[in-house]
PDB file of C-alpha atoms in Angstrom:
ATOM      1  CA  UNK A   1       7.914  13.468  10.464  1.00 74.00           C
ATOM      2  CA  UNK A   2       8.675  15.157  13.174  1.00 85.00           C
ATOM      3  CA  UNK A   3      11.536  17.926  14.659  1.00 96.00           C
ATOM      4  CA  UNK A   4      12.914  17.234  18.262  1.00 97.00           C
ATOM      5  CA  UNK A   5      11.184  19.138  21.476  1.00 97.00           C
ATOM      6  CA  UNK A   6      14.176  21.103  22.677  1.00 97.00           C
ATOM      7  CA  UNK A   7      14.226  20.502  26.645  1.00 97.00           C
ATOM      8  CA  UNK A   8      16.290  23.767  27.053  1.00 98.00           C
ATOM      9  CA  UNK A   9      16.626  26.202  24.066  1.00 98.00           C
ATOM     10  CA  UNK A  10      19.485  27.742  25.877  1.00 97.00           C
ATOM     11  CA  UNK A  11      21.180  24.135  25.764  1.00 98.00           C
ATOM     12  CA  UNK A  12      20.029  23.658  21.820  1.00 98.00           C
ATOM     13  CA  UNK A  13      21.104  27.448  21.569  1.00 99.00           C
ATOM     14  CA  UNK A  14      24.587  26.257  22.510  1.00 98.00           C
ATOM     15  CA  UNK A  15      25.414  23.443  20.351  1.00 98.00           C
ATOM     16  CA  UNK A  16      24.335  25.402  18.061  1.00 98.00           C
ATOM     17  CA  UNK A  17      26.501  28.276  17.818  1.00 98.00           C
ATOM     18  CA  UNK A  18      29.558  25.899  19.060  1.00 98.00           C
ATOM     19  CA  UNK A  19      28.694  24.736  15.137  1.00 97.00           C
ATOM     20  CA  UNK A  20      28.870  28.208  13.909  1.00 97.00           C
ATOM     21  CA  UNK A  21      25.132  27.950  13.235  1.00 98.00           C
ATOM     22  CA  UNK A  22      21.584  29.866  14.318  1.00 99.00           C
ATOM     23  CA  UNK A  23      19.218  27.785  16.100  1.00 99.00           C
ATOM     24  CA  UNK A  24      15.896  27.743  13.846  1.00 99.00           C
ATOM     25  CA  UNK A  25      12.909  26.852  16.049  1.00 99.00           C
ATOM     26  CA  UNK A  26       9.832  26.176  14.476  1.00 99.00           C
ATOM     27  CA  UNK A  27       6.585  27.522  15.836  1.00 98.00           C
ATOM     28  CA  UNK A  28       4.183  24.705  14.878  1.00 98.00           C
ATOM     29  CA  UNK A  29       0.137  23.889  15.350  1.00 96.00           C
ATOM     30  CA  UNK A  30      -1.022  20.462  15.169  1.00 94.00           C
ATOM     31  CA  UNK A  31      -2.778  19.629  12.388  1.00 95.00           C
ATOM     32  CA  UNK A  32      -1.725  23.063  10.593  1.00 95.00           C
ATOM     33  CA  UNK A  33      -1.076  21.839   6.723  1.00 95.00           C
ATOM     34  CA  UNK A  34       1.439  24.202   5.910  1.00 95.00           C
ATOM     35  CA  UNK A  35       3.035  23.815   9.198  1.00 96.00           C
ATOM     36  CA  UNK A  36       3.385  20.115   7.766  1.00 95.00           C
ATOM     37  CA  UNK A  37       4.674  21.167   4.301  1.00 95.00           C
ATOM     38  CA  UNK A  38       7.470  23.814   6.277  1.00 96.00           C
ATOM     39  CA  UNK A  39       8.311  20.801   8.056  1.00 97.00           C
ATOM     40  CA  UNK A  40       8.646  17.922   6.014  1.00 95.00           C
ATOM     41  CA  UNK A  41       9.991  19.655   2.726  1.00 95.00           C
ATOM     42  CA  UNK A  42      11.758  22.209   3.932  1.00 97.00           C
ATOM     43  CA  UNK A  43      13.237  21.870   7.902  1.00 98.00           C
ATOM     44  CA  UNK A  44      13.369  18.080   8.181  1.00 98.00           C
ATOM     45  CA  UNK A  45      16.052  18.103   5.454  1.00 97.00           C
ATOM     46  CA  UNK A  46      17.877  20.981   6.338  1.00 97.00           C
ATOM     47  CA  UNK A  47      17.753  19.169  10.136  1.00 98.00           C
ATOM     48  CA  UNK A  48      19.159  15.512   8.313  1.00 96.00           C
ATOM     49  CA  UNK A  49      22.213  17.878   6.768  1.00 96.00           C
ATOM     50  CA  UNK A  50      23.316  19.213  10.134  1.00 96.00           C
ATOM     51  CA  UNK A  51      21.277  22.782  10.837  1.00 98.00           C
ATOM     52  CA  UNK A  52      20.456  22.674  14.318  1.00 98.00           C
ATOM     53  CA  UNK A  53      15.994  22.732  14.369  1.00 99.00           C
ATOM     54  CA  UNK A  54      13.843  22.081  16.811  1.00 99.00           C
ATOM     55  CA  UNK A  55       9.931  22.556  17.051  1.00 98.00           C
ATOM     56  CA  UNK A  56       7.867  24.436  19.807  1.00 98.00           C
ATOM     57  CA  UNK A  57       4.293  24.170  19.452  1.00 97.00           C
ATOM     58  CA  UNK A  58       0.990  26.492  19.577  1.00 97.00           C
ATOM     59  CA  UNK A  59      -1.145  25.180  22.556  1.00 96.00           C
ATOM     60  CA  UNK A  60       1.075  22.879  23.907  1.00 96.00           C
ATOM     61  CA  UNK A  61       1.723  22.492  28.056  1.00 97.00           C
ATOM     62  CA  UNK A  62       5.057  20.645  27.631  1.00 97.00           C
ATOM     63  CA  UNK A  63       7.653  22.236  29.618  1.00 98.00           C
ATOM     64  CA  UNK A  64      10.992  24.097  27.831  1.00 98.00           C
ATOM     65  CA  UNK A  65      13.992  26.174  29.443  1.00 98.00           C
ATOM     66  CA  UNK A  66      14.033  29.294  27.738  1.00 97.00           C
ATOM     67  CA  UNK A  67      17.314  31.171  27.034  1.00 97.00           C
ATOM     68  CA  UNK A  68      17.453  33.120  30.282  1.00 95.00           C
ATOM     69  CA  UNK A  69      16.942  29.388  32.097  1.00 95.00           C
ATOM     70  CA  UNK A  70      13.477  30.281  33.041  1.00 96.00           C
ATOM     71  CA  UNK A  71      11.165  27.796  32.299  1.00 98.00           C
ATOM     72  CA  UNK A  72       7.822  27.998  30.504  1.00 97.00           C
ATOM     73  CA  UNK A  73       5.393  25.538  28.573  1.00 98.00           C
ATOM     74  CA  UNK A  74       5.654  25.841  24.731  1.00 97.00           C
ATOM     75  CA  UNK A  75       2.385  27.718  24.258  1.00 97.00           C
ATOM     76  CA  UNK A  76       3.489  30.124  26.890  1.00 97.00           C
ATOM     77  CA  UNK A  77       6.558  30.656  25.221  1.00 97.00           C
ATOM     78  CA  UNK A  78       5.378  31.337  21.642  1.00 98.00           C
ATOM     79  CA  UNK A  79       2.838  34.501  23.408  1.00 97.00           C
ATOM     80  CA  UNK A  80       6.280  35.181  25.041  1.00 97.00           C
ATOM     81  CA  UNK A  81       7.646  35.571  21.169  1.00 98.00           C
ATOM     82  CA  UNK A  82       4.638  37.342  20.254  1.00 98.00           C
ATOM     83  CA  UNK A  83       3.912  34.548  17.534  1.00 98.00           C
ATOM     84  CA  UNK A  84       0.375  34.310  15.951  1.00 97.00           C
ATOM     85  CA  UNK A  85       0.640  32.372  12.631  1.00 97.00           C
ATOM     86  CA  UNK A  86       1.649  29.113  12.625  1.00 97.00           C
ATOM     87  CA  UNK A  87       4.206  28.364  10.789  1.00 98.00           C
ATOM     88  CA  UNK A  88       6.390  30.896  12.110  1.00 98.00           C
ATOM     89  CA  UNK A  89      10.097  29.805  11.730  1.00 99.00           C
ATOM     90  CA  UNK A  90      12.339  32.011  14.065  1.00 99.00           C
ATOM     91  CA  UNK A  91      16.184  32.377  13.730  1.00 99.00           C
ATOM     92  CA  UNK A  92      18.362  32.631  17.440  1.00 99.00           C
ATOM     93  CA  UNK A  93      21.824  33.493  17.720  1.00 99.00           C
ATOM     94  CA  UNK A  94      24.213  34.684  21.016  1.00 97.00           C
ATOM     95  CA  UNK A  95      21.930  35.421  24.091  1.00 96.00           C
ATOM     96  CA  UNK A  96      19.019  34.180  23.160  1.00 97.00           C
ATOM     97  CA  UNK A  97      19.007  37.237  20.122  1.00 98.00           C
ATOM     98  CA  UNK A  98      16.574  36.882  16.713  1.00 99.00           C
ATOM     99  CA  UNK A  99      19.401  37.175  14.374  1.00 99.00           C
ATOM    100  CA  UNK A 100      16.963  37.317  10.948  1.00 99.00           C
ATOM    101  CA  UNK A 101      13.835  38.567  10.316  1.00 98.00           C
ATOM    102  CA  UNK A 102      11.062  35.354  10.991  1.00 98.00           C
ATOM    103  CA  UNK A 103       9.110  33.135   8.207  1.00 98.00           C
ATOM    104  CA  UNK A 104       5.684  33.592   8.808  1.00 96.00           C
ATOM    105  CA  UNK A 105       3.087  30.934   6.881  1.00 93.00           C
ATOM    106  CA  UNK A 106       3.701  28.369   4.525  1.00 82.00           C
ATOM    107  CA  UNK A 107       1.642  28.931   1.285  1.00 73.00           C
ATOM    108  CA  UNK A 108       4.054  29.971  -1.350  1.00 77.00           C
ATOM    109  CA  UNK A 109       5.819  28.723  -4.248  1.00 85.00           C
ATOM    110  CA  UNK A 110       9.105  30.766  -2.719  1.00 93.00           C
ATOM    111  CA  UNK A 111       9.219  29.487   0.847  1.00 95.00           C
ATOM    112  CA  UNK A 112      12.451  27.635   0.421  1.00 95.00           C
ATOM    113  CA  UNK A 113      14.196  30.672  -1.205  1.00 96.00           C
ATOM    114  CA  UNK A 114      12.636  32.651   1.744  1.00 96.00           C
ATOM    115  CA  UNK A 115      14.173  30.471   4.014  1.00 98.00           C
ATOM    116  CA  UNK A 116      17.613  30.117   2.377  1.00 98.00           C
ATOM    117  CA  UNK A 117      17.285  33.795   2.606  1.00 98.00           C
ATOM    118  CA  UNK A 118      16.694  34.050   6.618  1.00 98.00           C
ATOM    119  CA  UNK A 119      19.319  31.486   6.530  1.00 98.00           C
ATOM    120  CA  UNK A 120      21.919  32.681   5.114  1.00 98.00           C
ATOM    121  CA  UNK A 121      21.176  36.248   6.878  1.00 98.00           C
ATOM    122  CA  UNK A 122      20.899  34.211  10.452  1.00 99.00           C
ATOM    123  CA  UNK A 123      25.062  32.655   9.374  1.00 98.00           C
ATOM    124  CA  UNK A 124      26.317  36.038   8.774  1.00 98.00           C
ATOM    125  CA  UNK A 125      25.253  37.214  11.896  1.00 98.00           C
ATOM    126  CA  UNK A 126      26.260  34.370  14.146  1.00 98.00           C
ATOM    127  CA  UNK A 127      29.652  34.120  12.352  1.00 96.00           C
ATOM    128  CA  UNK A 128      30.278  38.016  12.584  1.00 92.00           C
TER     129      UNK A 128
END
């Protein structure tokens, strides 16, 4: 299972907030297990209920629009982030903005409560 490739963030950013939502983007490595685990158990369902996800990926050369409408592979974007653990689950709200504090790694018996956590943290702020 797989989350969408966004083709412009600031476009996913968009329906996103017109939702009242953050944008979660997941910073993913192929063949990363607990990139896999984040994925399947935890983002592909909260995708399938309606929360706006999408995946960029570690050492990919696929093209994205960034916020600002610059455009950027995916790998050059997550140095651009400053991301250096995959999984690393970000939370965007207005302009582009980290509106909770990120998910790093996957190995723990709490990672859904962590990210109900960011979640609900990432709402209040784009709702505020």
């Amino acid at each position: 299972m797989q989350l969408p490739a966004p083709a412009s963030l600031a476009d996913a950013l968009a329906a996103a907030l017109a939702r009242s939502q953050p944008l979660v983007v997941m910073a993913s490595l192929q063949g990363c297990p607990f990139c896999k685990i984040a994925r399947e158990h935890y983002l592909v369902p909260e995708l399938a209920a309606g929360l706006p996800v999408v995946q960029i990926d570690f050492r990919d050369s696929r093209i994205v629009r960034d916020f600002d409408g610059s455009t950027r592979t995916h790998d050059a974007l997550i140095k651009a982030w400053k991301v250096t653990v995959a999984p690393t689950v970000l939370f965007f709200g207005r302009n582009g903005r980290e509106v909770a504090e990120r998910l790093t790694g996957g190995d723990s018996d709490f990672y859904g409560a962590y990210l109900e956590a960011r979640l609900q943290q990432a709402r209040t702020a784009v709702r505020s």
